[in-house]
Amino acid sequence: IEGDYTIKFSVSTLENLNLYIRIEQGPKSLYDKIPIEEQESIVLYHVTRFYSGMNTAHNITLKTDYMYKFYFGRVSPISIMENSHVDISFSITDSEAVVFTIYSNQTLTPINNVNISKFGTAIDGVYQENLTIQSGVQYTNIGYAVIEHHRISELVDPNETVIPDPDPVNNTVFQKNIFSMPQEWSAGILAFFGGILLIVIVVVVKNRKKNVDFNERIDKFGRNRKKKPEK
């Protein structure tokens, strides 16, 4: 909160001294941790003073099919003499009363650091955020912001054709080999086997002619014997 703050300093020393104290205004809380390109997309930003066990809720309108980014950070220091342990519980309830638990007694990082989480929406409407802080000191300031990060469907196109991955390299695939020979070889082989076939035909014809001549001689010899007169 803004207003007049009282700052107390105490010094323990054996001698007198002059102490120089300078207070400068730094960047807006959490803004030094949120990238510049995301700062234009902030849909919720708060820095709240929490006492231990305090709960706060915010209603925000979120779009469907969007990824939102959440930043949480301690923005007030805690003395090293005190218990600096700070836990956060955080949940989101969508417009259909479905509760999503993001943090459950999650320890926040020390000051000057942030806890970051993301949440994707499936429906649009009014969402309720519930934040509870448990700490070892009476009060602590917590900053939190919600960023509209990107549209989910811009990363995954439901109409895009999915090409399956190729088979693993260790799978053996046998290639069909097609044998071919030069045209000259084909003509030579045809002439070779044609010559052999011609020789076989000639041999068969000649043997057949010899057999016919031999049979005719035998028949002629038999007829001549029958024609000889008896003495």
XYZ file of N, CA and C in Angstrom, residues 10-222:
639
model
N 18.498 1.168 14.227
C 19.184 1.110 15.524
C 20.620 0.664 15.287
N 21.525 1.276 15.985
C 22.948 0.985 15.828
C 23.536 0.704 17.200
N 24.324 -0.335 17.273
C 25.020 -0.662 18.515
C 26.518 -0.515 18.262
N 27.142 0.422 18.931
C 28.566 0.686 18.705
C 29.214 1.198 19.985
N 30.504 1.031 20.076
C 31.247 1.503 21.240
C 31.680 2.949 21.086
N 31.674 3.455 19.860
C 32.094 4.825 19.604
C 30.997 5.555 18.832
N 31.050 6.856 18.878
C 30.114 7.658 18.101
C 30.465 7.577 16.616
N 29.451 7.606 15.759
C 29.694 7.581 14.314
C 28.551 8.276 13.602
N 28.835 8.720 12.403
C 27.816 9.285 11.530
C 27.466 8.242 10.471
N 26.205 7.923 10.326
C 25.743 6.868 9.405
C 24.984 7.510 8.258
N 25.437 7.213 7.054
C 24.776 7.764 5.858
C 23.767 6.735 5.346
N 22.527 7.137 5.180
C 21.456 6.247 4.715
C 20.838 6.863 3.473
N 20.732 6.068 2.424
C 20.134 6.551 1.172
C 19.071 5.555 0.723
N 17.897 6.041 0.410
C 16.789 5.200 -0.055
C 16.423 5.630 -1.469
N 16.467 4.705 -2.397
C 16.127 4.986 -3.790
C 14.907 4.175 -4.199
N 14.163 4.731 -5.112
C 13.011 4.006 -5.654
C 13.477 3.125 -6.808
N 13.256 1.836 -6.665
C 13.637 0.889 -7.701
C 12.473 0.605 -8.641
N 12.589 -0.443 -9.449
C 11.499 -0.785 -10.375
C 10.270 -1.266 -9.616
N 9.157 -1.232 -10.288
C 7.917 -1.713 -9.696
C 8.078 -3.179 -9.322
N 7.517 -3.545 -8.162
C 7.688 -4.914 -7.663
C 7.284 -5.945 -8.713
N 8.109 -6.944 -8.876
C 7.954 -8.046 -9.836
C 8.271 -7.632 -11.276
N 8.181 -6.366 -11.592
C 8.391 -5.951 -12.978
C 9.827 -6.203 -13.435
N 10.768 -6.231 -12.490
C 12.142 -6.531 -12.861
C 12.330 -8.022 -13.130
N 11.326 -8.835 -12.797
C 11.391 -10.277 -13.030
C 10.502 -10.721 -14.189
N 9.598 -9.857 -14.614
C 8.716 -10.178 -15.743
C 9.346 -9.628 -17.015
N 9.565 -10.461 -18.034
C 10.157 -9.967 -19.283
C 9.350 -8.812 -19.868
N 10.049 -7.907 -20.532
C 9.396 -6.716 -21.087
C 8.284 -7.090 -22.058
N 8.521 -8.129 -22.886
C 7.515 -8.511 -23.877
C 6.253 -9.089 -23.242
N 6.341 -9.515 -21.960
C 5.168 -10.054 -21.270
C 4.414 -8.986 -20.483
N 5.050 -7.880 -20.201
C 4.423 -6.856 -19.364
C 3.193 -6.248 -20.020
N 3.140 -6.268 -21.359
C 1.963 -5.741 -22.052
C 0.771 -6.692 -21.970
N 1.018 -7.934 -21.527
C -0.053 -8.941 -21.487
C -0.485 -9.266 -20.062
N -0.202 -8.385 -19.108
C -0.602 -8.617 -17.717
C -2.117 -8.447 -17.584
N -2.777 -9.476 -17.054
C -4.228 -9.406 -16.839
C -4.568 -9.232 -15.356
N -3.602 -9.479 -14.480
C -3.812 -9.259 -13.044
C -2.461 -8.962 -12.402
N -2.448 -7.931 -11.566
C -1.217 -7.580 -10.842
C -1.603 -7.037 -9.475
N -0.985 -7.619 -8.433
C -1.272 -7.167 -7.067
C -0.036 -7.353 -6.201
N 0.128 -6.457 -5.262
C 1.063 -6.637 -4.150
C 0.232 -6.485 -2.883
N 0.178 -7.553 -2.097
C -0.722 -7.589 -0.937
C 0.080 -7.844 0.330
N -0.313 -7.177 1.405
C 0.288 -7.428 2.716
C -0.468 -8.585 3.367
N 0.233 -9.660 3.612
C -0.374 -10.859 4.194
C 0.079 -11.015 5.639
N -0.832 -11.451 6.477
C -0.455 -11.996 7.774
C -0.542 -13.517 7.667
N 0.093 -14.217 8.553
C 0.164 -15.668 8.450
C -1.228 -16.296 8.516
N -1.545 -17.113 7.527
C -2.838 -17.775 7.451
C -3.865 -17.005 6.653
N -3.516 -15.833 6.158
C -4.469 -15.003 5.413
C -4.728 -15.587 4.028
N -5.984 -15.460 3.591
C -6.403 -15.921 2.263
C -7.003 -14.750 1.493
N -6.691 -14.692 0.220
C -7.281 -13.679 -0.648
C -7.733 -14.334 -1.939
N -8.792 -13.798 -2.530
C -9.353 -14.360 -3.761
C -9.560 -13.244 -4.776
N -9.363 -13.598 -6.047
C -9.574 -12.651 -7.145
C -10.364 -13.346 -8.240
N -11.310 -12.629 -8.808
C -12.061 -13.127 -9.957
C -11.544 -12.438 -11.219
N -11.124 -13.235 -12.184
C -10.636 -12.681 -13.447
C -11.255 -13.464 -14.600
N -11.424 -12.791 -15.708
C -11.987 -13.423 -16.902
C -10.849 -13.931 -17.780
N -10.875 -15.223 -18.060
C -9.836 -15.844 -18.882
C -10.451 -16.393 -20.163
N -9.660 -16.401 -21.205
C -10.103 -16.912 -22.501
C -9.905 -18.425 -22.563
N -10.634 -19.072 -23.455
C -10.446 -20.505 -23.642
C -9.260 -20.760 -24.561
N -8.624 -21.912 -24.360
C -7.533 -22.350 -25.228
C -6.336 -21.405 -25.150
N -6.080 -20.878 -23.942
C -4.939 -19.978 -23.746
C -4.062 -20.486 -22.609
N -2.759 -20.236 -22.735
C -1.822 -20.544 -21.662
C -1.540 -19.260 -20.890
N -1.715 -19.350 -19.558
C -1.467 -18.201 -18.685
C -0.277 -18.506 -17.779
N 0.477 -17.475 -17.507
C 1.693 -17.603 -16.707
C 1.520 -16.833 -15.405
N 1.919 -17.457 -14.283
C 1.724 -16.874 -12.960
C 3.080 -16.611 -12.306
N 3.223 -15.413 -11.765
C 4.428 -15.030 -11.033
C 4.061 -14.772 -9.574
N 4.869 -15.331 -8.654
C 4.701 -15.079 -7.222
C 6.077 -14.746 -6.647
N 6.128 -13.707 -5.828
C 7.415 -13.344 -5.235
C 7.271 -12.563 -3.946
N 8.217 -12.793 -3.046
C 8.284 -12.000 -1.821
C 8.941 -10.666 -2.157
N 8.302 -9.585 -1.754
C 8.836 -8.258 -2.081
C 9.226 -7.473 -0.833
N 9.094 -8.092 0.323
C 9.546 -7.433 1.558
C 10.561 -8.348 2.240
N 11.656 -7.803 2.720
C 12.682 -8.631 3.360
C 12.253 -9.060 4.756
N 12.876 -10.121 5.228
C 12.646 -10.609 6.589
C 14.005 -10.701 7.268
N 14.086 -10.192 8.454
C 15.346 -10.160 9.193
C 15.912 -11.565 9.357
N 17.236 -11.635 9.306
C 17.889 -12.933 9.514
C 17.699 -13.415 10.947
N 17.246 -12.524 11.808
C 16.987 -12.905 13.191
C 15.615 -13.549 13.338
N 14.828 -13.521 12.288
C 13.476 -14.067 12.329
C 13.391 -15.330 11.468
N 12.268 -16.030 11.623
C 11.989 -17.191 10.768
C 11.537 -16.683 9.399
N 12.357 -16.892 8.383
C 12.074 -16.333 7.054
C 11.319 -17.304 6.148
N 10.797 -18.371 6.721
C 10.096 -19.385 5.929
C 8.700 -18.876 5.560
N 8.393 -18.845 4.245
C 7.080 -18.405 3.765
C 6.536 -19.459 2.806
N 5.327 -19.965 3.092
C 4.693 -20.994 2.257
C 3.470 -20.412 1.558
N 3.198 -20.947 0.369
C 2.064 -20.484 -0.426
C 1.199 -21.669 -0.829
N -0.108 -21.473 -0.760
C -1.082 -22.417 -1.319
C -1.909 -21.641 -2.340
N -2.032 -22.212 -3.529
C -2.690 -21.473 -4.606
C -3.521 -22.434 -5.438
N -4.770 -22.047 -5.715
C -5.664 -22.871 -6.526
C -6.468 -21.978 -7.460
N -6.956 -22.597 -8.541
C -7.773 -21.898 -9.532
C -9.083 -22.655 -9.686
N -10.193 -21.949 -9.648
C -11.514 -22.540 -9.852
C -12.089 -21.975 -11.142
N -12.418 -22.871 -12.093
C -12.903 -22.377 -13.386
C -14.390 -22.028 -13.321
N -14.946 -21.641 -14.456
C -16.335 -21.168 -14.496
C -17.344 -22.286 -14.274
N -16.893 -23.546 -14.263
C -17.784 -24.675 -13.980
C -17.512 -25.264 -12.603
N -16.856 -24.493 -11.741
C -16.584 -24.855 -10.342
C -15.606 -26.017 -10.207
N -14.782 -26.236 -11.212
C -13.735 -27.257 -11.133
C -12.487 -26.612 -10.546
N -11.925 -27.243 -9.493
C -10.789 -26.670 -8.769
C -9.487 -27.307 -9.263
N -8.508 -26.469 -9.563
C -7.172 -26.917 -9.954
C -6.178 -26.416 -8.909
N -5.496 -27.341 -8.239
C -4.512 -26.970 -7.224
C -3.152 -26.775 -7.888
N -2.604 -25.581 -7.769
C -1.304 -25.261 -8.363
C -0.186 -25.436 -7.340
N -0.358 -24.860 -6.146
C 0.619 -24.994 -5.061
C -0.107 -25.442 -3.800
N 0.548 -26.310 -3.050
C 0.025 -26.721 -1.748
C 1.170 -26.644 -0.745
N 1.184 -25.567 0.039
C 2.264 -25.305 1.002
C 3.636 -25.338 0.331
N 3.717 -24.672 -0.807
C 4.980 -24.562 -1.532
C 5.802 -23.412 -0.949
N 7.078 -23.666 -0.646
C 7.932 -22.622 -0.083
C 8.311 -21.612 -1.158
N 8.080 -20.340 -0.875
C 8.461 -19.286 -1.806
C 9.966 -19.066 -1.762
N 10.518 -18.713 -2.901
C 11.941 -18.414 -2.973
C 12.234 -17.124 -2.205
N 13.502 -16.895 -1.835
C 13.847 -15.665 -1.101
C 13.530 -14.420 -1.918
N 13.593 -13.284 -1.270
C 13.315 -12.015 -1.926
C 14.249 -11.818 -3.118
N 13.758 -11.115 -4.118
C 14.452 -10.882 -5.398
C 14.428 -12.101 -6.312
N 13.667 -13.127 -5.946
C 13.431 -14.276 -6.819
C 11.926 -14.497 -6.923
N 11.521 -15.309 -7.884
C 10.087 -15.539 -8.094
C 9.812 -17.016 -8.312
N 8.594 -17.406 -7.992
C 8.061 -18.720 -8.354
C 7.169 -18.538 -9.578
N 7.334 -19.403 -10.572
C 6.593 -19.284 -11.830
C 5.859 -20.592 -12.106
N 4.610 -20.483 -12.527
C 3.839 -21.656 -12.947
C 2.981 -21.260 -14.140
N 2.502 -22.278 -14.875
C 1.652 -22.037 -16.043
C 0.352 -22.814 -15.898
N -0.693 -22.286 -16.537
C -2.007 -22.934 -16.489
C -2.702 -22.701 -17.823
N -3.163 -23.789 -18.448
C -3.879 -23.703 -19.712
C -5.374 -23.876 -19.506
N -6.163 -23.045 -20.167
C -7.617 -23.080 -20.009
C -8.261 -23.973 -21.064
N -9.357 -24.623 -20.671
C -10.146 -25.434 -21.598
C -11.484 -24.783 -21.919
N -11.910 -23.851 -21.065
C -13.151 -23.102 -21.290
C -12.891 -21.647 -20.912
N -13.725 -20.752 -21.431
C -13.586 -19.352 -21.034
C -14.572 -19.041 -19.919
N -14.470 -17.845 -19.396
C -15.378 -17.440 -18.332
C -14.624 -16.817 -17.172
N -15.334 -16.655 -16.065
C -14.762 -16.044 -14.867
C -14.104 -17.129 -14.020
N -12.830 -16.955 -13.747
C -12.063 -17.874 -12.906
C -11.789 -17.197 -11.565
N -11.781 -18.008 -10.506
C -11.455 -17.478 -9.183
C -10.101 -18.026 -8.743
N -9.231 -17.122 -8.307
C -7.915 -17.502 -7.800
C -7.900 -17.344 -6.287
N -7.443 -18.384 -5.596
C -7.374 -18.365 -4.137
C -5.920 -18.512 -3.707
N -5.467 -17.567 -2.901
C -4.070 -17.523 -2.473
C -4.014 -17.453 -0.955
N -3.277 -18.381 -0.339
C -3.114 -18.418 1.117
C -1.628 -18.405 1.444
N -1.249 -17.589 2.428
C 0.150 -17.447 2.819
C 0.319 -17.851 4.286
N 1.343 -18.671 4.528
C 1.744 -19.029 5.886
C 3.188 -18.567 6.074
N 3.439 -17.817 7.134
C 4.796 -17.305 7.351
C 5.140 -17.310 8.832
N 6.439 -17.151 9.087
C 6.910 -17.150 10.473
C 6.997 -15.768 11.071
N 6.587 -14.755 10.310
C 6.576 -13.379 10.824
C 5.148 -12.854 10.777
N 4.936 -11.710 11.426
C 3.570 -11.203 11.533
C 3.008 -10.789 10.177
N 3.813 -10.107 9.380
C 3.350 -9.641 8.071
C 4.454 -9.846 7.031
N 4.009 -10.041 5.814
C 4.937 -10.097 4.683
C 4.202 -9.639 3.433
N 4.908 -8.943 2.572
C 4.321 -8.456 1.319
C 4.626 -9.442 0.191
N 3.569 -9.835 -0.514
C 3.694 -10.805 -1.605
C 3.174 -10.164 -2.886
N 3.973 -10.220 -3.925
C 3.535 -9.742 -5.231
C 3.168 -10.912 -6.123
N 2.122 -10.752 -6.916
C 1.719 -11.816 -7.842
C 1.107 -11.187 -9.087
N 1.328 -11.847 -10.200
C 0.863 -11.333 -11.491
C 0.439 -12.498 -12.368
N -0.526 -12.227 -13.254
C -1.008 -13.216 -14.223
C -0.773 -12.646 -15.616
N -0.136 -13.453 -16.459
C 0.207 -13.029 -17.816
C -0.550 -13.895 -18.820
N -1.175 -13.260 -19.804
C -1.733 -14.019 -20.933
C -0.567 -14.346 -21.868
N -0.134 -15.610 -21.845
C 1.141 -15.959 -22.480
C 1.011 -16.231 -23.973
N 0.190 -17.203 -24.349
C 0.018 -17.505 -25.774
C -1.229 -18.360 -25.971
N -1.683 -18.393 -27.201
C -2.812 -19.248 -27.570
C -2.287 -20.653 -27.812
N -2.884 -21.642 -27.158
C -2.364 -23.007 -27.220
C -2.441 -23.566 -28.629
N -3.525 -23.311 -29.350
C -3.703 -23.891 -30.683
C -2.728 -23.327 -31.701
N -2.011 -22.244 -31.364
C -1.000 -21.733 -32.281
C 0.223 -22.634 -32.308
N 0.397 -23.443 -31.260
C 1.523 -24.370 -31.218
C 1.161 -25.715 -31.808
N -0.102 -26.147 -31.640
C -0.555 -27.437 -32.156
C -1.787 -27.198 -33.007
N -1.692 -27.448 -34.301
C -2.811 -27.267 -35.220
C -3.598 -28.566 -35.302
N -4.867 -28.601 -34.819
C -5.630 -29.857 -34.849
C -5.928 -30.343 -36.253
N -5.859 -29.452 -37.257
C -6.136 -29.856 -38.641
C -4.886 -30.266 -39.398
N -3.753 -30.202 -38.737
C -2.501 -30.540 -39.412
C -2.357 -32.054 -39.515
N -1.985 -32.526 -40.682
C -1.784 -33.956 -40.899
C -0.513 -34.403 -40.193
N -0.646 -35.428 -39.372
C 0.499 -35.933 -38.624
C 1.210 -36.990 -39.461
N 2.472 -36.772 -39.734
C 3.283 -37.723 -40.491
C 3.961 -38.653 -39.501
N 3.722 -39.973 -39.603
C 4.324 -40.898 -38.635
C 5.836 -40.918 -38.761
N 6.475 -41.247 -37.645
C 7.928 -41.341 -37.651
C 8.371 -42.511 -38.511
N 9.527 -42.401 -39.169
C 10.029 -43.522 -39.977
C 10.420 -44.698 -39.104
N 10.490 -45.883 -39.722
C 10.881 -47.074 -38.987
C 12.293 -46.912 -38.441
N 12.587 -47.559 -37.302
C 13.947 -47.488 -36.759
C 14.973 -47.996 -37.757
N 16.187 -47.506 -37.598
C 17.260 -47.853 -38.532
C 17.612 -49.328 -38.451
N 17.444 -49.945 -37.245
C 17.871 -51.326 -37.089
C 16.897 -52.329 -37.696
N 15.784 -51.886 -38.244
C 14.865 -52.796 -38.924
C 15.426 -53.138 -40.295
N 15.551 -54.440 -40.582
C 16.103 -54.886 -41.856
C 15.009 -54.940 -42.894
N 15.209 -54.284 -44.004
C 14.262 -54.285 -45.112
C 14.974 -54.871 -46.318
N 14.430 -55.979 -46.834
C 15.045 -56.642 -47.969
C 14.588 -55.971 -49.250
N 15.558 -55.615 -50.076
C 15.264 -54.938 -51.324
C 15.038 -55.958 -52.421
N 14.034 -55.704 -53.231
C 13.761 -56.573 -54.366
C 14.738 -56.242 -55.485
N 15.610 -57.230 -55.800
C 16.614 -57.028 -56.839
C 16.057 -57.456 -58.191
N 16.199 -56.632 -59.180
C 15.746 -56.930 -60.541
C 16.977 -57.134 -61.409
N 17.104 -58.392 -61.950
C 18.284 -58.727 -62.756
C 18.030 -58.338 -64.205
N 19.004 -57.704 -64.807
C 18.917 -57.337 -66.214
C 20.263 -57.577 -66.867
N 20.243 -57.836 -68.209
C 21.478 -58.082 -68.946
C 21.466 -57.243 -70.220
N 22.651 -56.988 -70.755
C 22.709 -56.220 -71.998
C 21.999 -56.935 -73.136
N 21.501 -56.148 -74.079
C 20.774 -56.715 -75.219
C 21.666 -57.630 -76.042
N 22.970 -57.325 -76.166
C 23.886 -58.166 -76.937
C 24.008 -59.554 -76.331
N 24.008 -59.592 -74.969
C 24.088 -60.890 -74.310
C 22.855 -61.727 -74.619
N 21.706 -61.106 -74.626
C 20.475 -61.845 -74.908
C 20.512 -62.455 -76.307
N 20.977 -61.695 -77.297
C 21.051 -62.224 -78.666
C 22.045 -63.372 -78.759
N 23.183 -63.272 -78.074
C 24.191 -64.334 -78.103
C 23.691 -65.617 -77.482
N 23.019 -65.468 -76.308
C 22.494 -66.663 -75.640
C 21.431 -67.327 -76.491
N 20.582 -66.540 -77.139
C 19.538 -67.099 -78.000
C 20.148 -67.848 -79.182
N 21.204 -67.273 -79.783
C 21.865 -67.949 -80.912
C 22.535 -69.239 -80.468
N 23.137 -69.231 -79.251
C 23.824 -70.419 -78.748
C 22.856 -71.580 -78.557
N 21.758 -71.310 -77.830
C 20.798 -72.390 -77.590
C 20.071 -72.782 -78.879
N 19.884 -71.834 -79.802
C 19.272 -72.179 -81.093
C 20.158 -73.109 -81.907
N 21.488 -72.872 -81.857
C 22.417 -73.755 -82.565
C 22.396 -75.162 -82.009
N 22.377 -75.255 -80.657
C 22.322 -76.590 -80.042
C 21.058 -77.326 -80.454
N 19.926 -76.626 -80.470
C 18.663 -77.255 -80.862
C 18.715 -77.729 -82.313
N 19.334 -76.940 -83.191
C 19.448 -77.330 -84.601
C 20.296 -78.583 -84.763
N 21.402 -78.659 -84.011
C 22.261 -79.850 -84.076
C 21.499 -81.086 -83.634
N 20.734 -80.949 -82.546
C 19.960 -82.100 -82.058
C 18.971 -82.564 -83.114
N 18.306 -81.616 -83.791
C 17.324 -81.989 -84.822
C 18.002 -82.714 -85.977
N 19.168 -82.206 -86.408
C 19.893 -82.847 -87.522
C 20.300 -84.259 -87.163
N 20.832 -84.429 -85.931
C 21.251 -85.773 -85.502
C 20.076 -86.725 -85.468
N 18.943 -86.257 -84.950
C 17.762 -87.126 -84.871
C 17.294 -87.516 -86.268
N 17.271 -86.551 -87.199
C 16.815 -86.844 -88.565
C 17.741 -87.846 -89.255
N 19.052 -87.646 -89.094
C 20.011 -88.547 -89.734
C 19.899 -89.958 -89.172
N 19.760 -90.069 -87.854
C 19.627 -91.400 -87.256
C 18.341 -92.071 -87.702
N 17.307 -91.252 -87.802
C 16.026 -91.823 -88.234
C 16.137 -92.332 -89.671
N 16.869 -91.597 -90.556
C 17.043 -92.020 -91.949
C 17.846 -93.311 -92.035
N 18.884 -93.406 -91.188
C 19.689 -94.630 -91.165
C 18.850 -95.829 -90.746
N 17.999 -95.616 -89.757
C 17.157 -96.719 -89.291
C 16.199 -97.157 -90.388
N 15.672 -96.173 -91.135
C 14.753 -96.532 -92.223
C 15.484 -97.340 -93.299
N 16.692 -96.927 -93.706
C 17.475 -97.659 -94.713
C 17.805 -99.059 -94.236
N 18.166 -99.197 -92.959
C 18.520 -100.503 -92.418
C 17.323 -101.441 -92.434
N 16.151 -100.907 -92.074
C 14.948 -101.740 -92.073
C 14.576 -102.155 -93.488
N 14.753 -101.239 -94.438
C 14.433 -101.592 -95.827
C 15.361 -102.692 -96.338
N 16.633 -102.682 -95.988
C 17.573 -103.719 -96.394
C 17.196 -105.076 -95.802
N 16.799 -105.037 -94.539
C 16.419 -106.309 -93.902
C 15.200 -106.893 -94.586
N 14.228 -106.020 -94.884
C 13.025 -106.516 -95.563
C 13.372 -107.068 -96.947
N 14.240 -106.414 -97.672
C 14.628 -106.861 -99.006
C 15.362 -108.189 -98.946
N 16.237 -108.355 -97.940
C 16.969 -109.605 -97.788
C 16.020 -110.753 -97.471
N 15.007 -110.466 -96.703
C 14.045 -111.521 -96.359
C 13.244 -111.933 -97.574
